[in-house]
Coordinates of C-alpha atoms in Angstrom, one line a residue:
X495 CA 41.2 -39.2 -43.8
X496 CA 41.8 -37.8 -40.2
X497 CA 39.7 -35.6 -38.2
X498 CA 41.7 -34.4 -35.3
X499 CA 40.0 -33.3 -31.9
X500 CA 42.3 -30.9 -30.5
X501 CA 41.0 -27.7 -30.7
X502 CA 44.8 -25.6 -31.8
X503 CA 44.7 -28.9 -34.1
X504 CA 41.0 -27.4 -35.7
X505 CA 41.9 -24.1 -35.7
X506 CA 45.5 -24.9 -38.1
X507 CA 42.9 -26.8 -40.3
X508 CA 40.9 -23.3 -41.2
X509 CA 44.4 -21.3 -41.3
X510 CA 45.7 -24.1 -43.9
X511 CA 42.3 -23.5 -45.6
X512 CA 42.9 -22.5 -49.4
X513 CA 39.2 -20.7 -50.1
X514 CA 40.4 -20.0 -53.9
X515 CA 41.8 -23.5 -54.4
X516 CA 38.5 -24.7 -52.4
X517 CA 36.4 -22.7 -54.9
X518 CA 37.8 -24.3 -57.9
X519 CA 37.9 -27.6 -57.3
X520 CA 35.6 -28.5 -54.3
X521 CA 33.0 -30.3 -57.0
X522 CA 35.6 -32.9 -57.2
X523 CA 36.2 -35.8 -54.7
X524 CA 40.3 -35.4 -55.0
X525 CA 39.7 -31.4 -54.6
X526 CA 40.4 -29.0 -51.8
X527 CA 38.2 -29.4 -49.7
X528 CA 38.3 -27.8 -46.0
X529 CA 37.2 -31.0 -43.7
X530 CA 36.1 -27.9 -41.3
X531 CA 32.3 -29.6 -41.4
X532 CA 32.9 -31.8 -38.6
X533 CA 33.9 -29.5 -36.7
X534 CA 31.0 -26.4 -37.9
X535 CA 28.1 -29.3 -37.0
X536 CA 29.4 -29.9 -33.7
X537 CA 29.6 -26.1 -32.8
X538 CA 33.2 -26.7 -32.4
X539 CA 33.5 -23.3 -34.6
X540 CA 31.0 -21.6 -36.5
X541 CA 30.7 -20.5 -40.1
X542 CA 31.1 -17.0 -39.5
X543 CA 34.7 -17.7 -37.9
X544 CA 36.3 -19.6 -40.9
X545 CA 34.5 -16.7 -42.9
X546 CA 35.9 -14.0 -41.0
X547 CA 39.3 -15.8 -40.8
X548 CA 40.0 -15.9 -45.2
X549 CA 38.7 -12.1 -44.9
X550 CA 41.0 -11.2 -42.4
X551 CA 43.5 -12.7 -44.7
X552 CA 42.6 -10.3 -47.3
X553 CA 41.0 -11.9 -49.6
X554 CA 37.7 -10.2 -50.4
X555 CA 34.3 -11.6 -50.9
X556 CA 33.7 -11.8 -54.4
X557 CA 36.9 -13.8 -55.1
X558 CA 36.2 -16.5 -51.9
X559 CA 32.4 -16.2 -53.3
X560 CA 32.2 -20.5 -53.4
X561 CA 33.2 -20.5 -49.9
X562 CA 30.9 -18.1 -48.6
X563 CA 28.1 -19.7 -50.2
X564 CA 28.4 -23.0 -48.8
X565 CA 29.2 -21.4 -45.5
X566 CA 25.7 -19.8 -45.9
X567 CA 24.2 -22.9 -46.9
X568 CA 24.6 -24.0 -43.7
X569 CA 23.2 -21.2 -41.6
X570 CA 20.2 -21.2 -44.5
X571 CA 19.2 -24.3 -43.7
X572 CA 19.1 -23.8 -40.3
X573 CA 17.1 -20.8 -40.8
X574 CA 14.6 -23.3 -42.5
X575 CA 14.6 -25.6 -39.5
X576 CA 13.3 -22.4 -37.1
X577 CA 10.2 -22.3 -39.0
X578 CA 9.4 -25.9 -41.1
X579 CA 9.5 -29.2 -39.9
X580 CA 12.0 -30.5 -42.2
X581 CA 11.5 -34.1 -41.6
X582 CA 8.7 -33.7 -43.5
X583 CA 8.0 -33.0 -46.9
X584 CA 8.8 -28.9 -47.6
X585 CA 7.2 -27.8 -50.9
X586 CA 6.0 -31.1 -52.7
X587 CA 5.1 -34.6 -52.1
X588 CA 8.2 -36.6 -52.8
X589 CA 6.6 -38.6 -56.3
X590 CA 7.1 -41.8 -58.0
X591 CA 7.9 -43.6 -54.6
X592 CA 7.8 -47.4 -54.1
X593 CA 8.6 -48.1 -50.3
X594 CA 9.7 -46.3 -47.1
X595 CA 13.0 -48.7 -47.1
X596 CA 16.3 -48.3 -48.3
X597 CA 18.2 -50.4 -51.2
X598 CA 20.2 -53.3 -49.5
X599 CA 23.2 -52.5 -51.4
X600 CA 23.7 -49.2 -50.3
X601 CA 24.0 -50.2 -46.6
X602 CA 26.3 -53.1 -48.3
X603 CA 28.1 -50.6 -50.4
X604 CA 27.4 -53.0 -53.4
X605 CA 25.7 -51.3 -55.6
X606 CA 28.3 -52.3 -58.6
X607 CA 28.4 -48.5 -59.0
X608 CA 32.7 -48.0 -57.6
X609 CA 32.5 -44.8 -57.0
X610 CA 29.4 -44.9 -54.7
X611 CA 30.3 -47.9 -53.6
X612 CA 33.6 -46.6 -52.0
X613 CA 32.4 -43.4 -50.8
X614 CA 29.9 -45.7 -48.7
X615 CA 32.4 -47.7 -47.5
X616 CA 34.7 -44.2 -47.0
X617 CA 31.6 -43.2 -44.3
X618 CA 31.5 -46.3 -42.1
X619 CA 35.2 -46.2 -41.9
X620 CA 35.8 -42.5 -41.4
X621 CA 32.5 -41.2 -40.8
X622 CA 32.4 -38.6 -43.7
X623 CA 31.5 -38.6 -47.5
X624 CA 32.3 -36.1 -50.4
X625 CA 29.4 -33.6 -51.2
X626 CA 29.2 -34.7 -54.4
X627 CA 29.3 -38.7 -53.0
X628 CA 26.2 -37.5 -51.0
X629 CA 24.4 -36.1 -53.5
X630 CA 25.1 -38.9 -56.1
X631 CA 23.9 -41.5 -53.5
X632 CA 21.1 -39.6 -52.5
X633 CA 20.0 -40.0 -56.1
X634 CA 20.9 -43.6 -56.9
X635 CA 18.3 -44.0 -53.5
X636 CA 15.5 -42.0 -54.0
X637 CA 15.5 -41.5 -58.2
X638 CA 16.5 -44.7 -59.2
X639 CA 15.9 -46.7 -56.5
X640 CA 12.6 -45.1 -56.0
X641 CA 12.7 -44.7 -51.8
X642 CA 11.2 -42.3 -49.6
X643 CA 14.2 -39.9 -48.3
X644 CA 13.4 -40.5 -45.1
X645 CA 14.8 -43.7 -43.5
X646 CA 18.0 -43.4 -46.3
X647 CA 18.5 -39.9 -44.9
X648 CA 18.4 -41.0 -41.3
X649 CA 21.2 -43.6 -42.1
X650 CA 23.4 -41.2 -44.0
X651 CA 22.7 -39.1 -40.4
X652 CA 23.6 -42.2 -38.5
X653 CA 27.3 -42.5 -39.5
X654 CA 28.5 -38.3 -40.1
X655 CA 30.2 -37.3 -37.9
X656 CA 29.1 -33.9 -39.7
X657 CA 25.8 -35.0 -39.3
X658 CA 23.1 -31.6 -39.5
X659 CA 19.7 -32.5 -39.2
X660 CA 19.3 -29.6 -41.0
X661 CA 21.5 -29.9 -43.8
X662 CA 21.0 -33.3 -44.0
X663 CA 17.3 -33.9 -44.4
X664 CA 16.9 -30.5 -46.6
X665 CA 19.6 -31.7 -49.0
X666 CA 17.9 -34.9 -49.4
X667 CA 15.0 -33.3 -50.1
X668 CA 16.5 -31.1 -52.4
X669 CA 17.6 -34.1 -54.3
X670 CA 14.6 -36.4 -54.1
X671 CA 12.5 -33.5 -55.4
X672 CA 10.5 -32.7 -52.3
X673 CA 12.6 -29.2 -51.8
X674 CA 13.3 -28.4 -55.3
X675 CA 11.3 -28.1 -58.3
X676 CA 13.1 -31.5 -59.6
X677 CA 14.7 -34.8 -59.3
X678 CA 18.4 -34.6 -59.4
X679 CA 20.5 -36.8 -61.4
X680 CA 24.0 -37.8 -62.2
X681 CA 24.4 -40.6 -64.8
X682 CA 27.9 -42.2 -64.9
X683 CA 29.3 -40.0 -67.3
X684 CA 28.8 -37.4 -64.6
X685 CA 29.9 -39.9 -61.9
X686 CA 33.1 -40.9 -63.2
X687 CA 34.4 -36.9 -64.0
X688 CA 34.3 -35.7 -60.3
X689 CA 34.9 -39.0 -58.6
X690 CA 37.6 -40.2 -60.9
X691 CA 36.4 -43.7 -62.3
X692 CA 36.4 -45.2 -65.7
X693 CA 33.4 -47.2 -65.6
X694 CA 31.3 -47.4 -68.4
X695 CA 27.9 -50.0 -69.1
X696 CA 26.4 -49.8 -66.0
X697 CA 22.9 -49.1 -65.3
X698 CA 24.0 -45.3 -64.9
X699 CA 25.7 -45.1 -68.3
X700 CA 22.3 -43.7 -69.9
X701 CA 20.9 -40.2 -71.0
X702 CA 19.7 -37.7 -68.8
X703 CA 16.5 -38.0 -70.5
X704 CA 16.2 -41.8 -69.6
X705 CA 16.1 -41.5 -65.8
X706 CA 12.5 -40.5 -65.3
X707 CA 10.9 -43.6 -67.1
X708 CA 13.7 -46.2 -65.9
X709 CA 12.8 -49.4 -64.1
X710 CA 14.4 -49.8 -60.9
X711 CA 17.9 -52.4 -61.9
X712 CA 17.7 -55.3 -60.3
X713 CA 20.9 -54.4 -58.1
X714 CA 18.8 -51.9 -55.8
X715 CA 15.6 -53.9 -55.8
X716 CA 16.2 -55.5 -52.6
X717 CA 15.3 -53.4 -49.8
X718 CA 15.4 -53.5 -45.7
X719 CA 14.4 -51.6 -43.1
X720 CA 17.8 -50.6 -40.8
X721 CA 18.2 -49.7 -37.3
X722 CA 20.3 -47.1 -36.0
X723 CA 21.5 -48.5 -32.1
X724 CA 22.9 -45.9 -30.1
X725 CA 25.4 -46.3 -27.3
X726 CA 25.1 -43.5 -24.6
X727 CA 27.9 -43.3 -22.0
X728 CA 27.2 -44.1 -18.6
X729 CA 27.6 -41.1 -16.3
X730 CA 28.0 -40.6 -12.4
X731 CA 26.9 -38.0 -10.0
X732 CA 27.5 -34.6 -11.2
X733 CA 29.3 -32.1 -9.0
X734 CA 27.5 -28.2 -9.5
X735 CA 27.3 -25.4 -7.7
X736 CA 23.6 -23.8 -7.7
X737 CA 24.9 -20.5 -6.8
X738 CA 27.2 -20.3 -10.4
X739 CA 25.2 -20.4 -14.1
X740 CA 24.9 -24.1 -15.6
X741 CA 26.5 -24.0 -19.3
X742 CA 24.9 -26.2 -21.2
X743 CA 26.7 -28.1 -24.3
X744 CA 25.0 -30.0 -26.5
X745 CA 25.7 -32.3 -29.7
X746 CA 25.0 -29.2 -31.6
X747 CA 27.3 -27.0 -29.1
X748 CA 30.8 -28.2 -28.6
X749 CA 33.0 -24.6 -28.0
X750 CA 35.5 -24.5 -26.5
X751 CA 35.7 -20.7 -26.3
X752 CA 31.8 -20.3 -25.0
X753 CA 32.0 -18.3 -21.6
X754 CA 35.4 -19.4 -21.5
X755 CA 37.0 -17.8 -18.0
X756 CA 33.6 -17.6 -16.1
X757 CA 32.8 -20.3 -13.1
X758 CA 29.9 -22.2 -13.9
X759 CA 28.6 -25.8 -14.5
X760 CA 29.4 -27.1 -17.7
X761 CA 27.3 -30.1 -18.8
X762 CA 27.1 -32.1 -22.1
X763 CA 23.6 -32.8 -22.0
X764 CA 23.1 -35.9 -23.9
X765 CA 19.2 -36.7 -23.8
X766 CA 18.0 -40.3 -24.5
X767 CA 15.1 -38.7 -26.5
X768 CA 16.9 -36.7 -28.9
X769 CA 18.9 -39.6 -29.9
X770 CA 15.9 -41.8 -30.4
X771 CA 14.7 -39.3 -32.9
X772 CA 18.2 -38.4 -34.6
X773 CA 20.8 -41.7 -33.6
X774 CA 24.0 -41.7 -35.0
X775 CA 26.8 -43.9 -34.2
X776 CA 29.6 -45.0 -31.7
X777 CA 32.1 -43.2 -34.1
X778 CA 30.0 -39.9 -34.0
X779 CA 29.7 -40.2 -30.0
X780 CA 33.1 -41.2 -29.3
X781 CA 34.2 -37.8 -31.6
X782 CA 31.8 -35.3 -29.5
X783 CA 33.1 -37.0 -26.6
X784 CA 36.7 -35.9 -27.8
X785 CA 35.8 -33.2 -28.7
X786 CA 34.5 -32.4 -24.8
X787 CA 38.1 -32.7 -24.1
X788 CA 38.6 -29.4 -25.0
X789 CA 35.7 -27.6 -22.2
X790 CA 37.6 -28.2 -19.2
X791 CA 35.2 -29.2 -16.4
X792 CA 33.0 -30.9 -18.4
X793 CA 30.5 -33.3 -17.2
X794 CA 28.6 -35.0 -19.1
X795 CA 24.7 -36.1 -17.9
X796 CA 22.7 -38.8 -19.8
X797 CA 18.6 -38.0 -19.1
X798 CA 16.2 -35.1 -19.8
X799 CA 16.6 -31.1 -19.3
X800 CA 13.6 -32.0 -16.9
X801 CA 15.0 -34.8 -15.0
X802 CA 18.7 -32.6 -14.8
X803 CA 16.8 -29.3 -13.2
X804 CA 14.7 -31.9 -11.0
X805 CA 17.7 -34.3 -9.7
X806 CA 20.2 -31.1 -8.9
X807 CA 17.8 -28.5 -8.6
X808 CA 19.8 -26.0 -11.3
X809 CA 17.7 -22.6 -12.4
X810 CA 20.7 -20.2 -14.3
X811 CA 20.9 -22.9 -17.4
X812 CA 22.5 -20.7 -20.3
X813 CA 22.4 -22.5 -23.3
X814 CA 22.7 -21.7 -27.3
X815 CA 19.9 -21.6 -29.7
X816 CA 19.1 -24.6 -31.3
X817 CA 16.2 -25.9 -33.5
X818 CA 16.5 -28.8 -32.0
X819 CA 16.8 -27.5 -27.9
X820 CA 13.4 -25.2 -27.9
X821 CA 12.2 -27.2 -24.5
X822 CA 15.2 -26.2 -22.5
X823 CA 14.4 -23.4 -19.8
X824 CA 16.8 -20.7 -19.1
X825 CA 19.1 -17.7 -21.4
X826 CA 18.7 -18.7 -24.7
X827 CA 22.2 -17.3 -26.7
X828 CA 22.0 -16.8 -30.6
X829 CA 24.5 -18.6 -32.5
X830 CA 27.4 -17.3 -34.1
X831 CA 25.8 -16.3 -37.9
X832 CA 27.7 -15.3 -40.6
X833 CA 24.5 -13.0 -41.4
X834 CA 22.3 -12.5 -38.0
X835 CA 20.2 -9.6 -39.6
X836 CA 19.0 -11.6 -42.2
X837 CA 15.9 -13.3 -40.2
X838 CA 13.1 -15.4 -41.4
X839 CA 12.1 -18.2 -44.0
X840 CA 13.3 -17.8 -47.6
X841 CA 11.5 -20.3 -49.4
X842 CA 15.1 -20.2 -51.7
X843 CA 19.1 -20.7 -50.7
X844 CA 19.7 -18.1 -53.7
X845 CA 16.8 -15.7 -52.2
X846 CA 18.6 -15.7 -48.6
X847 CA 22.5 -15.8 -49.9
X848 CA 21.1 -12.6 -52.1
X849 CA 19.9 -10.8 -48.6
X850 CA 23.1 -12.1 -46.9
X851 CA 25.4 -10.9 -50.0
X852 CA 24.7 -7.4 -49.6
X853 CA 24.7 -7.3 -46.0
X854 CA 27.9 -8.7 -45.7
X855 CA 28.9 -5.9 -48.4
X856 CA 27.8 -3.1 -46.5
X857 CA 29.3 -3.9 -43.0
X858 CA 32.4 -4.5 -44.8
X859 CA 32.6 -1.4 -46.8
X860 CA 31.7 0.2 -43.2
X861 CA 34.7 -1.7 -41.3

C-alpha cells in the first residue's frame, strides 16, 4: 500500500479510478477502492475534481451514485464543522461509558480479533485503514469496550495520513452513538464477510441482539491513556517580498495548482498550537512535507499567524477557508465544493446529499 507524492503521480490515480467497480465493492477491504483520501484531506485535490473528472468521462450521476456520496460526505462534514464544535458531543450524550481511555490492545493491535488486529497494524505501517476497518474498530472501542470517543478518535487522527478532523471525529460519533440515533455494531459474522477472515468463537461471534447488555471481555479491559508526540521541522529565515501577496498553505491546503503562475510568498504555516490540539505523526508530517514538493517556492514557517505577520511584517495573506484557520487575517478563498450553493447545517448526511443531488442535477441538465 503506496501513496505516492508526485502530483502527475495523484492525478493518474483518479484517471485509473473505476467509480462503478468502486461502487460495488468499496464495502469490502480487498475492493476498489480509490486511495484518493490522502490526497482530498491534504487539499492536494478536492472532491469536486475527482467528481468532475468520472463525469467528464461520461458516466452520469445516478450510475457513479456511491462515489458521489462519499465524496459528499466529506464536504458534509465539513459543513458541520462551520457551525458545531464537533469535538464535542453533537446530538446526544455518548451512553453506557466507563473511562475517557482507550483499550490497550488496540494501540497493541492485540485484540485476538485478526481482522482488526491487522488493519491496526496496516495504519502504523502505512498510515491508512479500510472504512469499514474504521468503523469496525471504532465499535470494538466505544460499544464493546465501553470508551469515550474522544481520546480513541484522537489516536486514529494521530497515524492517517487522511486524517479530517472533521470526518474523523463525526464518524466516531456516528458510531459511538453521540451523532446518530444508535450504537453501531458489527459482530464477527459481519467482520469476517468484508474483511475476509474465518474466525469463528470469539467474543464477537454473538447476536446483534447481545451487544447492548455484554460485559466488557477481558481482552479490552485494560486501558491507558496515550500521547500523541509531534515532531515539527526546524525552519530558517524566510525570504518574502512585502510588496507580492503571501499564499498561505496549510495541513488542510496542499495545491499545487492554487494561484499557480502569480509571484507571491508561499508559506506552509505549521502552527505549534494546532498540532497540540490535533497531533499526528512523523509519517503524516513527513507526507505533507512531500507533498510541498509540488508548490515550488515553498517555505515552510513553524510559529503562529501572529508571530509570522509580527516577525516579517506581511499584510496581503490570501489563504483558503478552513474550520480549523478562522484566526488567520487576510482574503479568505472558499474551497473547491462539489455543491457550494448548498449552505448551512443539516442536522442529516441524507438531508444535505438530498439538497446536493438535485443541485448537481440541474447544473448538469443546464451544461
Amino acid at each position: 500500500m503506496k501513496f505516492p507524492t508526485t502530483y502527475p503521480e495523484i492525478l493518474q490515480r483518479i484517471q485509473n479510478l473505476d467509480p462503478i467497480r468502486y461502487g460495488e465493492t468499496r464495502n469490502y477491504l480487498s475492493g476498489d477502492v480509490s486511495y484518493l483520501s490522502p490526497y482530498i484531506s491534504r487539499g492536494v485535490i478536492s472532491t469536486k475534481m475527482v467528481l468532475d473528472a468520472m463525469l467528464a468521462k461520461g458516466f452520469q450521476l445516478e450510475e457513479i451514485e456511491s462515489l458521489a456520496k462519499e465524496l459528499c460526505w466529506r464536504d458534509y462534514f465539513q459543513r458541520v464543522a462551520q457551525v458545531k464544535d464537533v469535538q464535542e458531543d453533537l446530538k446526544f450524550p455518548q451512553y453506557d461509558v466507563l473511562h475517557d481511555e482507550i483499550p490497550s490492545n488496540i494501540v497493541s493491535a492485540a485484540t485476538g480479533i485478526e481482522g482488526i488486529d491487522q488493519a491496526i497494524r496496516d495504519l502504523y505501517a502505512h498510515g491508512y485503514m479500510h472504512n469499514h476497518a474504521r468503523m469496525y474498530t471504532a465499535s470494538l472501542v466505544c460499544n464493546v469496550a465501553k470508551s469515550r470517543w474522544k481520546l480513541p478518535s484522537k489516536w486514529m487522527y494521530y497515524h492517517l495520513l487522511d486524517g479530517d478532523f472533521a470526518s474523523n471525529a463525526c464518524s466516531w460519533q456516528w458510531v459511538a452513538g453521540s451523532n446518530s440515533n444508535k450504537k453501531y455494531y458489527a459482530n464477527q459474522e459481519n467482520i469476517n464477510r468484508y474483511m475476509s477472515t474465518q474466525q469463528h468463537g470469539t467474543f464477537m461471534d454473538r447476536s446483534y441482539e447481545s451487544f447492548e447488555s455484554m460485559s466488557v471481555p477481558k481482552e479490552l479491559s485494560a486501558t491507558q491513556v496515550t500521547s500523541f508526540p509531534v515532531n515539527l521541522p526546524s525552519h530558517g529565515e524566510l525570504k518574502v517580498d512585502k510588496n507580492l501577496p503571501t499564499f498561505l498553505y496549510t495541513y488542510y491546503n496542499m495545491d499545487p495548482t492554487w494561484h499557480q503562475g502569480i509571484d507571491g510568498n508561499r508559506i506552509l504555516m505549521l502552527e505549534p498550537s494546532f498540532f497540540e490540539q490535533y497531533p499526528v505523526s512523523d509519517k503524516c508530517l513527513d507526507f505533507l512535507l512531500k507533498l510541498g514538493e509540488n508548490i515550488p517556492g515553498i517555505q515552510v514557517y513553524v510559529g503562529s499567524f501572529d508571530e509570522l505577520l509580527t516577525e516579517y511584517g506581511l499584510s496581503n495573506c490570501v489563504f483558503k477557508e478552513h474550520p480549523l484557520t478562522k484566526h488567520f487575517q487576510g482574503i479568505s478563498e472558499p474551497r473547491d465544493w462539489i455543491c457550494p450553493e448548498v449552505l448551512g447545517y443539516y442536522p442529516s448526511f441524507f438531508a444535505y446529499w438530498k439538497q446536493v443531488k438535485k443541485q448537481l442535477t440541474s447544473n448538469l441538465h443546464e451544461a
